[in-house]
Structures are given as C-alpha cells and as structure tokens.
Amino acid sequence: MTLGESFVPGSDSKHFCKPTDVVVSNDGSIVYVADGYCNSRIVKFDSNGNYLNEYQMPENEQPLDIPHSLLLIESLDLVCVADRQNGR
C-alpha cells in the first residue's frame, strides 16, 4: 500500500510533510502514520488507504512537537506517541 504522494509535501488527507513512523493493527484494518516534521499530527487510515481521521493534542494540552514514534496497544485501545521535541 502507498499512502501519500512521493516527494510532494502537504498537510491534507493525501499528503504528508515528513512522516516518521507507521503502525498497523494486528488484523491490518487500521494504519496510523506519525507525520512528525512540519505537521505534528497522527493520521489514521483504513486497510484500503482511505483517510479516516487526524489527531493532535487537545487545545488545553501542550501540542505535539515532532511525533516521532508510534506504539499500538490494541488490548487497551491505545496509540502511544513518542513526542521527540517535548521529551515525552
């Protein structure tokens, strides 16, 4: 599967700036992409590469600053994010 358009940066459902990590659910139904540099977001796709959603920190929280690595803990319904510049 190819997500995004090679060498064309952006911040919409079809483009990334500089993705840093990808994690896939055990059954392959969900794909999460850490679009770390520039966009600082986590993007969620289905198994066909269809855009589902995008995640950022809530307004009352310190924003993500280079989400660099992802870990999926399906038994707890959690996506864990290593936020490189914020050291968390």
XYZ file of C-alpha atoms in Angstrom, residues 4-61:
58
model
C 0.535 9.965 0.199
C 2.253 11.215 -2.903
C 6.030 10.750 -3.159
C 8.095 13.909 -2.833
C 5.015 16.174 -2.641
C 4.728 17.625 0.888
C 1.402 18.798 2.275
C -0.931 18.685 5.251
C -4.154 17.235 3.878
C -5.592 13.706 3.706
C -3.420 12.777 0.691
C -0.080 14.338 1.650
C 2.469 14.274 4.455
C 5.302 16.633 5.231
C 7.922 14.218 6.584
C 6.424 11.082 8.165
C 8.443 9.477 10.936
C 6.676 6.180 11.753
C 3.846 3.833 10.770
C 1.987 1.259 12.877
C -0.638 -1.236 11.652
C -3.293 -3.012 13.723
C -2.884 -6.786 14.160
C -5.699 -7.534 11.727
C -4.438 -4.957 9.224
C -7.651 -2.933 9.319
C -6.144 0.335 10.620
C -2.936 2.184 9.739
C -1.561 5.083 11.792
C 1.093 7.420 10.397
C 3.126 9.828 12.516
C 3.544 12.879 10.273
C 6.142 14.317 12.596
C 8.101 17.064 10.940
C 6.145 20.162 9.886
C 2.620 18.816 10.508
C 2.988 17.304 14.010
C -0.028 15.031 13.649
C -1.086 11.388 13.690
C -3.141 10.322 10.651
C -5.446 7.279 10.654
C -6.301 5.244 7.530
C -8.309 2.089 6.869
C -6.866 -1.028 5.231
C -7.630 0.367 1.765
C -5.700 3.568 2.411
C -8.805 5.695 2.919
C -8.293 8.674 5.241
C -10.322 8.291 8.449
C -9.124 10.908 10.887
C -6.252 13.001 12.153
C -5.171 13.514 15.739
C -3.417 16.323 17.553
C -3.252 17.186 21.231
C -6.345 18.834 22.783
C -6.232 22.639 22.955
C -5.579 22.677 26.709
C -2.520 20.373 26.303
